[in-house]
CSV table of C-alpha atoms in Angstrom, one decimal:
chain,number,residue,atom,x,y,z
A,21,UNK,CA,112.1,116.7,144.1
A,22,UNK,CA,109.7,113.0,144.6
A,23,UNK,CA,106.7,115.4,142.8
A,24,UNK,CA,108.8,115.9,139.8
A,25,UNK,CA,109.7,112.4,139.3
A,26,UNK,CA,106.1,111.4,139.8
A,27,UNK,CA,104.8,114.2,137.4
A,28,UNK,CA,107.7,113.0,135.0
A,29,UNK,CA,106.5,109.4,135.2
A,30,UNK,CA,102.9,110.4,134.5
A,31,UNK,CA,104.2,112.2,131.2
A,32,UNK,CA,106.1,109.7,130.4
A,33,UNK,CA,102.9,107.2,130.4
A,34,UNK,CA,100.8,109.9,128.3
A,35,UNK,CA,103.5,110.2,125.6
A,36,UNK,CA,103.5,106.1,125.8
A,37,UNK,CA,99.9,106.1,125.4
A,38,UNK,CA,99.8,108.8,122.9
A,39,UNK,CA,102.6,106.6,120.5
A,40,UNK,CA,100.5,103.6,121.3
A,41,UNK,CA,97.4,105.4,119.6
A,42,UNK,CA,99.3,106.5,116.9
A,43,UNK,CA,100.9,103.6,115.9
A,44,UNK,CA,97.4,101.2,116.3
A,45,UNK,CA,95.7,104.4,114.0
A,46,UNK,CA,98.4,104.1,111.3
A,47,UNK,CA,98.2,100.5,111.2
A,48,UNK,CA,94.6,100.8,110.9
A,49,UNK,CA,95.3,103.1,108.4
A,50,UNK,CA,97.9,101.3,106.3
A,51,UNK,CA,95.5,97.8,106.1
A,52,UNK,CA,92.6,99.7,105.1
A,53,UNK,CA,94.4,101.2,102.5
A,54,UNK,CA,96.2,98.2,101.2
A,55,UNK,CA,93.3,96.1,101.0
A,56,UNK,CA,91.6,99.3,98.9
A,57,UNK,CA,94.8,99.1,96.5
A,58,UNK,CA,94.1,95.5,96.3
A,59,UNK,CA,90.8,95.3,94.7
A,60,UNK,CA,90.5,98.7,93.4
A,61,UNK,CA,93.4,100.4,91.5
A,62,UNK,CA,97.4,98.6,90.7
A,63,UNK,CA,96.9,96.1,93.4
A,64,UNK,CA,94.8,94.0,91.5
A,65,UNK,CA,96.7,93.8,88.5
A,66,UNK,CA,99.8,93.0,91.1
A,67,UNK,CA,98.0,90.2,92.8
A,68,UNK,CA,96.4,88.8,90.0
A,69,UNK,CA,99.6,89.1,87.9
A,70,UNK,CA,101.1,87.1,90.5
A,71,UNK,CA,98.5,83.8,90.1
A,72,UNK,CA,98.9,83.8,86.6
A,73,UNK,CA,103.0,83.7,87.1
A,74,UNK,CA,102.1,80.5,89.9
A,75,UNK,CA,100.2,79.3,86.9
A,76,UNK,CA,102.2,79.2,84.3
A,77,UNK,CA,100.3,81.4,82.5
A,78,UNK,CA,100.2,85.2,80.5
A,79,UNK,CA,98.1,87.5,82.2
A,80,UNK,CA,96.5,90.6,79.9
A,81,UNK,CA,94.2,93.5,80.9
A,82,UNK,CA,92.1,94.2,78.1
A,83,UNK,CA,90.9,97.9,77.8
A,84,UNK,CA,90.0,98.3,74.1
A,85,UNK,CA,86.2,97.3,73.5
A,86,UNK,CA,86.9,95.6,70.0
A,87,UNK,CA,89.2,92.9,71.5
A,88,UNK,CA,87.1,92.5,74.6
A,89,UNK,CA,84.6,91.9,72.4
A,90,UNK,CA,86.7,89.0,70.3
A,91,UNK,CA,87.6,87.7,73.5
A,92,UNK,CA,84.4,87.1,75.1
A,93,UNK,CA,82.9,86.1,71.9
A,94,UNK,CA,85.7,83.3,71.3
A,95,UNK,CA,86.0,81.3,74.6
A,96,UNK,CA,83.8,80.0,77.1
A,97,UNK,CA,86.1,79.3,79.9
A,98,UNK,CA,86.6,81.8,82.7
A,99,UNK,CA,90.0,80.2,83.9
A,100,UNK,CA,90.9,79.2,87.2
A,101,UNK,CA,91.5,82.9,88.9
A,102,UNK,CA,88.4,85.1,90.6
A,103,UNK,CA,85.6,82.8,89.8
A,104,UNK,CA,87.4,79.6,90.6
A,105,UNK,CA,89.2,80.6,93.6
A,106,UNK,CA,86.8,83.4,95.1
A,107,UNK,CA,83.1,83.1,93.8
A,108,UNK,CA,82.7,79.7,93.9
A,109,UNK,CA,83.6,78.9,97.5
A,110,UNK,CA,81.4,82.0,98.0
A,111,UNK,CA,78.2,80.8,96.3
A,112,UNK,CA,78.7,77.1,97.9
A,113,UNK,CA,76.5,75.3,98.3
A,114,UNK,CA,75.0,76.8,95.3
A,115,UNK,CA,76.4,76.4,92.2
A,116,UNK,CA,76.8,79.6,90.0
A,117,UNK,CA,76.1,79.4,86.1
A,118,UNK,CA,78.5,83.1,86.4
A,119,UNK,CA,81.4,80.8,88.2
A,120,UNK,CA,81.6,77.3,87.5
A,121,UNK,CA,83.6,75.7,83.9
A,122,UNK,CA,83.9,73.2,82.0
A,123,UNK,CA,81.1,69.8,81.7
A,124,UNK,CA,79.4,71.3,85.1
A,125,UNK,CA,78.8,75.1,83.4
A,126,UNK,CA,77.5,73.3,80.2
A,127,UNK,CA,75.3,70.9,82.3
A,128,UNK,CA,73.7,73.6,84.6
A,129,UNK,CA,73.4,75.8,81.8
A,130,UNK,CA,71.0,73.0,80.0
A,131,UNK,CA,68.9,72.7,83.1
A,132,UNK,CA,68.7,76.4,83.1
A,133,UNK,CA,67.3,76.6,79.2
A,134,UNK,CA,65.2,73.3,80.3
A,135,UNK,CA,63.3,75.4,83.3
A,136,UNK,CA,63.4,78.7,81.2
A,137,UNK,CA,60.9,76.9,78.9
A,138,UNK,CA,58.4,76.3,81.5
A,139,UNK,CA,58.5,80.1,82.9
A,140,UNK,CA,56.1,82.9,82.7
A,141,UNK,CA,56.6,85.6,79.8
A,142,UNK,CA,58.9,88.4,80.0
A,143,UNK,CA,55.8,90.6,79.4
A,144,UNK,CA,54.2,89.3,82.5
A,145,UNK,CA,57.5,89.7,84.4
A,146,UNK,CA,56.8,93.1,83.4
A,147,UNK,CA,53.7,93.3,84.6
A,148,UNK,CA,54.2,91.8,88.1
A,149,UNK,CA,57.1,94.3,88.7
A,150,UNK,CA,54.7,97.1,88.0
A,151,UNK,CA,51.9,95.8,90.1
A,152,UNK,CA,54.4,95.4,93.1
A,153,UNK,CA,55.9,99.0,92.7
A,154,UNK,CA,52.4,100.2,92.7
A,155,UNK,CA,51.5,98.4,95.8
A,156,UNK,CA,54.4,99.9,97.9
A,157,UNK,CA,53.5,102.4,100.7
A,158,UNK,CA,54.7,105.5,99.5
A,159,UNK,CA,54.9,106.5,103.1
A,160,UNK,CA,58.3,103.7,103.8
A,161,UNK,CA,61.8,104.2,102.5
A,162,UNK,CA,63.3,102.7,100.0
A,163,UNK,CA,66.7,101.9,101.5
A,164,UNK,CA,69.0,99.0,100.7
A,165,UNK,CA,66.5,96.4,102.5
A,166,UNK,CA,63.9,97.4,101.0
A,167,UNK,CA,65.2,97.2,97.6
A,168,UNK,CA,66.2,93.8,98.2
A,169,UNK,CA,63.1,92.8,99.6
A,170,UNK,CA,61.3,94.1,96.7
A,171,UNK,CA,63.2,92.3,93.8
A,172,UNK,CA,62.7,89.3,95.8
A,173,UNK,CA,59.1,89.3,96.0
A,174,UNK,CA,59.0,90.3,92.6
A,175,UNK,CA,60.6,87.2,91.3
A,176,UNK,CA,58.7,85.0,93.5
A,177,UNK,CA,55.7,86.6,92.5
A,178,UNK,CA,56.5,86.0,88.8
A,179,UNK,CA,58.1,82.7,89.3
A,180,UNK,CA,55.8,81.0,91.5
A,181,UNK,CA,52.9,83.2,91.8
A,182,UNK,CA,53.5,83.7,95.4
A,183,UNK,CA,52.5,86.9,97.2
A,184,UNK,CA,54.8,88.6,99.7
A,185,UNK,CA,55.3,86.8,103.0
A,186,UNK,CA,57.1,88.5,105.8
A,187,UNK,CA,58.4,84.9,107.4
A,188,UNK,CA,60.8,85.5,104.0
A,189,UNK,CA,62.8,87.9,105.3
A,190,UNK,CA,65.4,85.7,106.5
A,191,UNK,CA,66.0,84.9,102.6
A,192,UNK,CA,67.0,88.9,102.1
A,193,UNK,CA,69.0,88.9,105.1
A,194,UNK,CA,70.7,85.4,103.3
A,195,UNK,CA,71.3,87.4,100.5
A,196,UNK,CA,73.5,89.7,102.5
A,197,UNK,CA,75.3,86.8,103.8
A,198,UNK,CA,76.4,85.7,100.1
A,199,UNK,CA,77.2,89.2,99.2
A,200,UNK,CA,79.4,89.5,102.1
A,201,UNK,CA,81.2,86.7,101.3
A,202,UNK,CA,81.4,87.2,97.5
A,203,UNK,CA,82.6,90.9,98.1
A,204,UNK,CA,85.5,89.4,100.2
A,205,UNK,CA,84.1,91.5,103.2
A,206,UNK,CA,83.8,88.3,105.5
A,207,UNK,CA,82.7,84.3,106.0
A,208,UNK,CA,78.8,83.5,105.3
A,209,UNK,CA,76.6,82.1,107.9
A,210,UNK,CA,76.4,78.3,106.5
A,211,UNK,CA,73.1,77.9,108.3
A,212,UNK,CA,71.2,80.8,107.1
A,213,UNK,CA,72.6,79.5,103.5
A,214,UNK,CA,71.0,76.3,103.7
A,215,UNK,CA,67.5,77.2,105.5
A,216,UNK,CA,67.2,79.2,102.3
A,217,UNK,CA,68.4,76.6,100.0
A,218,UNK,CA,65.5,74.7,101.9
A,219,UNK,CA,63.2,77.6,101.7
A,220,UNK,CA,63.3,77.5,98.0
A,221,UNK,CA,63.0,73.4,97.7
A,222,UNK,CA,59.8,74.0,99.2
A,223,UNK,CA,58.6,76.4,97.0
A,224,UNK,CA,59.1,73.8,94.0
A,225,UNK,CA,58.0,71.2,95.7
A,226,UNK,CA,54.6,72.8,96.0
A,227,UNK,CA,54.8,74.2,92.4
A,228,UNK,CA,54.1,73.1,88.6
A,229,UNK,CA,57.6,72.9,88.5
A,230,UNK,CA,58.4,69.9,90.0
A,231,UNK,CA,58.0,67.5,87.6
A,232,UNK,CA,60.1,69.0,85.5
A,233,UNK,CA,63.3,67.5,87.5
A,234,UNK,CA,61.6,65.6,90.0
A,235,UNK,CA,63.6,64.6,93.1
A,236,UNK,CA,66.5,65.9,92.0
A,237,UNK,CA,65.4,69.0,92.5
A,238,UNK,CA,67.1,69.0,95.9
A,239,UNK,CA,70.4,68.5,94.6
A,240,UNK,CA,72.4,71.7,93.8
A,241,UNK,CA,72.9,71.0,90.0
A,242,UNK,CA,69.2,71.7,90.0
A,243,UNK,CA,67.7,74.0,92.2
A,244,UNK,CA,70.7,76.6,91.7
A,245,UNK,CA,69.6,77.3,88.2
A,246,UNK,CA,66.3,79.2,90.2
A,247,UNK,CA,68.5,79.9,93.2
A,248,UNK,CA,71.7,82.0,92.0
A,249,UNK,CA,70.2,83.8,88.4
A,250,UNK,CA,66.5,84.2,89.6
A,251,UNK,CA,67.0,84.7,93.8
A,252,UNK,CA,70.8,85.9,94.4
A,253,UNK,CA,72.2,87.4,92.0
A,254,UNK,CA,69.3,89.8,91.6
A,255,UNK,CA,69.0,90.5,95.3
A,256,UNK,CA,73.0,91.0,95.3
A,257,UNK,CA,73.2,93.1,92.1
A,258,UNK,CA,69.9,95.3,92.0
A,259,UNK,CA,70.5,96.7,95.3
A,260,UNK,CA,74.3,97.6,94.3
A,261,UNK,CA,73.3,99.2,90.9
A,262,UNK,CA,70.4,101.1,92.8
A,263,UNK,CA,73.2,103.0,95.0
A,264,UNK,CA,74.6,104.1,91.9
A,265,UNK,CA,71.7,104.8,90.1
A,266,UNK,CA,70.8,107.7,93.0
A,267,UNK,CA,74.3,109.0,92.7
A,268,UNK,CA,74.4,108.9,89.0
A,269,UNK,CA,70.9,109.6,87.9
A,270,UNK,CA,72.1,111.4,84.2
A,271,UNK,CA,73.1,107.5,83.6
A,272,UNK,CA,71.3,105.0,81.6
A,273,UNK,CA,69.8,101.6,83.0
A,274,UNK,CA,72.3,99.9,80.5
A,275,UNK,CA,75.3,102.4,81.5
A,276,UNK,CA,74.3,101.2,85.0
A,277,UNK,CA,74.6,97.6,84.4
A,278,UNK,CA,77.9,97.7,82.2
A,279,UNK,CA,79.9,100.2,84.3
A,280,UNK,CA,78.7,99.9,88.0
A,281,UNK,CA,78.0,96.1,88.3
A,282,UNK,CA,79.0,95.1,91.6
A,283,UNK,CA,81.8,92.9,90.6
A,284,UNK,CA,83.5,94.9,88.0
A,285,UNK,CA,86.2,92.5,86.4
A,286,UNK,CA,85.3,90.0,83.6
A,287,UNK,CA,87.7,86.8,83.2
A,288,UNK,CA,88.4,84.4,80.5
A,289,UNK,CA,91.2,82.3,79.9
A,290,UNK,CA,92.2,82.0,76.1
A,291,UNK,CA,93.8,78.0,75.0
A,292,UNK,CA,94.2,79.0,71.7
A,293,UNK,CA,95.5,82.2,69.6
A,294,UNK,CA,93.1,84.8,68.6
A,295,UNK,CA,94.2,85.7,65.2
A,296,UNK,CA,92.4,88.6,62.8
A,297,UNK,CA,93.4,89.8,59.2
A,298,UNK,CA,94.3,92.8,58.4
A,299,UNK,CA,94.9,93.5,54.6
A,300,UNK,CA,95.6,89.6,54.2
A,301,UNK,CA,98.1,90.0,57.2
A,302,UNK,CA,97.9,87.8,60.2
A,303,UNK,CA,97.9,89.4,63.5
A,304,UNK,CA,97.7,87.6,67.0
A,305,UNK,CA,95.5,89.3,69.5
A,306,UNK,CA,95.9,87.1,72.3
A,307,UNK,CA,98.0,84.8,72.7
A,308,UNK,CA,97.1,80.9,73.5
A,309,UNK,CA,97.8,80.3,77.6
A,310,UNK,CA,96.7,83.7,78.7
A,311,UNK,CA,94.1,84.9,81.4
A,312,UNK,CA,92.4,88.1,80.1
A,313,UNK,CA,90.7,90.4,82.6
A,314,UNK,CA,88.5,92.8,81.5
A,315,UNK,CA,87.8,95.8,83.9
A,316,UNK,CA,84.3,97.1,83.7
A,317,UNK,CA,84.7,100.0,86.0
A,318,UNK,CA,87.0,101.7,83.7
A,319,UNK,CA,86.4,99.9,80.0
A,320,UNK,CA,84.8,102.3,77.5
A,321,UNK,CA,83.6,104.6,79.8
A,322,UNK,CA,85.9,107.4,77.5
A,323,UNK,CA,83.8,106.3,74.4
A,324,UNK,CA,80.1,108.1,73.9
A,325,UNK,CA,77.5,105.6,74.9
A,326,UNK,CA,75.5,103.7,72.6
A,327,UNK,CA,73.7,100.6,72.7
A,328,UNK,CA,75.4,98.2,70.4
A,329,UNK,CA,78.7,99.7,71.2
A,330,UNK,CA,79.5,97.7,74.3
A,331,UNK,CA,77.5,95.3,75.7
A,332,UNK,CA,79.7,93.0,78.2
A,333,UNK,CA,76.8,90.8,79.9
A,334,UNK,CA,75.2,90.2,76.3
A,335,UNK,CA,77.7,88.5,74.1
A,336,UNK,CA,79.5,85.3,74.0
A,337,UNK,CA,79.0,81.7,75.4
A,338,UNK,CA,79.3,82.9,79.0
A,339,UNK,CA,76.9,86.0,78.3
A,340,UNK,CA,74.5,86.7,81.5
A,341,UNK,CA,71.6,84.9,81.3
A,342,UNK,CA,69.9,86.8,83.8
A,343,UNK,CA,70.4,90.2,82.4
A,344,UNK,CA,67.3,89.7,80.3
A,345,UNK,CA,65.3,89.9,83.5
A,346,UNK,CA,67.3,92.4,85.4
A,347,UNK,CA,66.9,95.1,82.6
A,348,UNK,CA,63.2,94.9,82.5
A,349,UNK,CA,63.3,94.8,86.3
A,350,UNK,CA,65.8,97.9,86.8
A,351,UNK,CA,64.2,99.5,84.1
A,352,UNK,CA,60.4,99.9,85.8
A,353,UNK,CA,62.2,100.2,89.3
A,354,UNK,CA,64.4,102.7,88.8
A,355,UNK,CA,62.2,105.1,86.8
A,356,UNK,CA,59.3,104.4,89.8
A,357,UNK,CA,61.7,105.4,92.3
A,358,UNK,CA,64.8,107.9,91.5
A,359,UNK,CA,62.5,110.9,91.5
A,360,UNK,CA,61.4,110.0,95.4
A,361,UNK,CA,62.6,111.5,98.2
A,362,UNK,CA,62.3,108.3,100.0
A,363,UNK,CA,64.7,106.4,97.3
A,364,UNK,CA,67.7,105.9,99.6
A,365,UNK,CA,69.6,102.7,98.5
A,366,UNK,CA,72.8,103.9,99.8
A,367,UNK,CA,71.3,103.2,103.3
A,368,UNK,CA,71.5,100.3,105.0
A,369,UNK,CA,73.7,99.0,102.3
A,370,UNK,CA,76.9,96.9,103.1
A,371,UNK,CA,79.1,94.5,101.6
A,372,UNK,CA,79.5,96.0,98.2
A,373,UNK,CA,81.9,95.0,95.2
A,374,UNK,CA,81.9,98.4,94.6
A,375,UNK,CA,83.1,99.9,97.5
A,376,UNK,CA,79.6,101.7,97.8
A,377,UNK,CA,80.1,101.7,101.7
A,378,UNK,CA,82.6,101.8,104.0
A,379,UNK,CA,85.0,99.1,104.6
A,380,UNK,CA,85.7,97.9,108.2
A,381,UNK,CA,89.4,97.4,109.7
A,382,UNK,CA,87.9,93.7,110.2
A,383,UNK,CA,86.5,93.2,106.7
A,384,UNK,CA,90.3,94.5,105.5
A,385,UNK,CA,92.3,91.9,107.3
A,386,UNK,CA,90.0,89.3,105.7
A,387,UNK,CA,90.4,90.4,102.4
A,388,UNK,CA,94.3,90.4,102.9
A,389,UNK,CA,94.2,86.8,104.7
A,390,UNK,CA,92.3,85.5,102.1
A,391,UNK,CA,94.5,87.0,99.2
A,392,UNK,CA,97.7,85.6,101.1
A,393,UNK,CA,96.1,82.3,101.4
A,394,UNK,CA,95.0,82.0,97.5
A,395,UNK,CA,98.9,83.1,96.4
A,396,UNK,CA,100.1,80.4,98.9
A,397,UNK,CA,98.1,77.6,98.3
A,398,UNK,CA,97.6,78.3,94.5
């Protein structure tokens, strides 16, 4: 009898342990699915609509190409949603031309255009890219880390005429930290961020660009015009697009940029009605006080692709200023690598805004907590 009781007690403990395991696994799966829903499907519509309601403005998702173009051409304001609540804090202490608004954006763009006049030609950039690609060891795998390293080497050589230094590997690591926070997968290492900023300021101080802004180069308003569009964004975006290029070799470079950009939502705030006239009849396309979201991961993909049909990064006052350099780099890079068995950009890839890699439980929790904080504090 005693043996039976002991056996029964052990069986109950085993059953309890099994139930706890099932509950924990179910909880993990629930959190993981919930996080994916919020980021990629109807969940993002719900979250952003709630933000709009708390802001007192309407939210509109636009999937029509012509309406999307009119919105992008009409306004320079991105509103106070994704870019302000998530991207701007993630970029900090760097100021991103793609995220800031108002007078700060006007000031940053002005400084960018001033600096741009002193850059070598776009043709020289293409020659630099070809040279660096031609000097790569054919026996080395081109994984995600190598994609980032090549990208940084191209821009530093073009801008500063400096050859690659292995000691700069920490800059590549810093780009993964920035990417992690921008993709809402964790908090970046602040020390690595500041170390990278010091590295760039040192390059500037020993270059012919120092005279442009002088001592002001040490301020975010100045060093950011190089750091964001020429250093960080290329390392972040090109490595992610390279993953999509390896999976969709049938797509053109423009299609990869437009449809597989790692951050797949464009946003604009409309403060005045957007009105069109058809046969003398006025029609309001978008009402004033509306926050517009354009999902790049779905819009226009049912259309036959044409270069002039859909250029979300190339029109309007907030067009991507770095796209003119990203296209030639991607063209040369993908053309050079796509048929190589050593081209494995998905290997060692992490913190994708496109779910190009696995989402951990810790990352899911981080996302849910951050979204909850934004909704509560908004």
